[in-house]
mmCIF file of C-alpha atoms in Angstrom:
data_model
loop_
_atom_site.group_PDB
_atom_site.id
_atom_site.type_symbol
_atom_site.label_atom_id
_atom_site.label_comp_id
_atom_site.label_asym_id
_atom_site.label_seq_id
_atom_site.Cartn_x
_atom_site.Cartn_y
_atom_site.Cartn_z
ATOM 1 C CA MET A 26 91.992 109.198 74.756
ATOM 2 C CA GLU A 27 95.023 111.420 75.220
ATOM 3 C CA LEU A 28 93.773 112.567 78.623
ATOM 4 C CA ALA A 29 93.295 108.963 79.753
ATOM 5 C CA ASP A 30 96.831 108.085 78.652
ATOM 6 C CA ARG A 31 98.215 111.030 80.589
ATOM 7 C CA ALA A 32 96.252 110.037 83.686
ATOM 8 C CA VAL A 33 97.534 106.460 83.517
ATOM 9 C CA GLY A 34 101.081 107.712 82.960
ATOM 10 C CA PHE A 35 100.810 110.077 85.909
ATOM 11 C CA LEU A 36 99.405 107.325 88.115
ATOM 12 C CA LEU A 37 102.166 104.879 87.153
ATOM 13 C CA SER A 38 104.826 107.547 87.726
ATOM 14 C CA PHE A 39 103.353 108.392 91.129
ATOM 15 C CA ILE A 40 103.234 104.726 92.175
ATOM 16 C CA SER A 41 106.799 104.118 90.995
ATOM 17 C CA LEU A 42 108.095 107.198 92.795
ATOM 18 C CA SER A 43 106.256 106.204 95.981
ATOM 19 C CA ILE A 44 107.708 102.678 95.922
ATOM 20 C CA PHE A 45 111.201 104.032 95.211
ATOM 21 C CA THR A 46 110.963 106.537 98.064
ATOM 22 C CA TYR A 47 109.634 103.945 100.524
ATOM 23 C CA TYR A 48 112.298 101.384 99.584
ATOM 24 C CA THR A 49 115.126 103.944 99.666
ATOM 25 C CA PHE A 50 114.080 105.180 103.096
ATOM 26 C CA TRP A 51 113.708 101.584 104.300
ATOM 27 C CA VAL A 52 117.127 100.421 103.097
ATOM 28 C CA ILE A 53 119.345 103.505 103.390
ATOM 29 C CA ILE A 54 117.986 105.705 106.173
ATOM 30 C CA LEU A 55 116.183 103.328 108.543
ATOM 31 C CA PRO A 56 119.312 101.429 109.707
ATOM 32 C CA PHE A 57 120.623 104.692 111.192
ATOM 33 C CA VAL A 58 117.441 105.322 113.225
ATOM 34 C CA ASP A 59 117.219 103.923 116.765
ATOM 35 C CA SER A 60 115.474 100.556 116.843
ATOM 36 C CA ASP A 61 112.974 101.706 119.481
ATOM 37 C CA HIS A 62 111.787 104.657 117.374
ATOM 38 C CA PHE A 63 108.117 104.568 116.319
ATOM 39 C CA ILE A 64 108.984 104.790 112.597
ATOM 40 C CA HIS A 65 110.111 101.142 112.625
ATOM 41 C CA GLU A 66 106.467 100.096 113.019
ATOM 42 C CA TYR A 67 105.762 101.165 109.413
ATOM 43 C CA PHE A 68 108.438 98.982 107.809
ATOM 44 C CA LEU A 69 109.040 95.266 107.464
ATOM 45 C CA PRO A 70 112.184 93.677 108.962
ATOM 46 C CA GLN A 71 115.430 94.316 107.070
ATOM 47 C CA GLU A 72 115.600 90.733 105.747
ATOM 48 C CA TYR A 73 112.654 91.495 103.477
ATOM 49 C CA ALA A 74 114.574 94.366 101.867
ATOM 50 C CA ILE A 75 116.434 91.720 99.851
ATOM 51 C CA LEU A 76 113.783 88.997 99.663
ATOM 52 C CA VAL A 77 110.990 91.141 98.197
ATOM 53 C CA PRO A 78 112.950 92.471 95.173
ATOM 54 C CA VAL A 79 114.510 89.052 94.513
ATOM 55 C CA PHE A 80 111.082 87.387 94.584
ATOM 56 C CA ALA A 81 109.635 90.088 92.315
ATOM 57 C CA GLY A 82 112.538 89.648 89.897
ATOM 58 C CA VAL A 83 112.120 85.874 89.770
ATOM 59 C CA VAL A 84 108.379 86.213 89.139
ATOM 60 C CA LEU A 85 109.009 88.786 86.395
ATOM 61 C CA LEU A 86 111.625 86.554 84.788
ATOM 62 C CA CYS A 87 109.232 83.578 84.868
ATOM 63 C CA PHE A 88 106.445 85.572 83.216
ATOM 64 C CA LEU A 89 108.898 86.836 80.608
ATOM 65 C CA CYS A 90 110.079 83.306 79.792
ATOM 66 C CA VAL A 91 106.494 82.035 79.515
ATOM 67 C CA PHE A 92 105.575 84.954 77.237
ATOM 68 C CA ILE A 93 108.573 84.333 74.968
ATOM 69 C CA GLY A 94 107.712 80.624 74.860
ATOM 70 C CA PHE A 95 104.127 81.349 73.805
ATOM 71 C CA VAL A 96 105.308 83.771 71.120
ATOM 72 C CA MET A 97 107.766 81.212 69.777
ATOM 73 C CA LEU A 98 105.091 78.490 69.699
ATOM 74 C CA LYS A 99 102.613 80.814 68.011
ATOM 75 C CA SER A 100 105.106 81.894 65.339
ATOM 76 C CA LYS A 101 106.032 78.258 64.709
ATOM 77 C CA LYS A 102 102.354 77.378 64.092
ATOM 78 C CA LYS A 103 102.042 80.250 61.584
ATOM 79 C CA LYS A 104 104.971 78.960 59.529
ATOM 80 C CA ALA A 105 103.642 75.402 59.383
#
């Protein structure tokens, strides 16, 4: 089981580092590259650099609120 946990941890770390690197390059470095350069084909328009994280944050916050609500309802049923 320890090997499986390490593999999952490595995979999650690799995915997180890849997303961080992609987003950092997209937001910080790409605006300084000429707009006709071929590298722009691999990235979404700059407007999405704000919209994607905001949408992900709102979805995460919604799931968190629903989870807390279910936990509160479940603990209330246990007391009664």
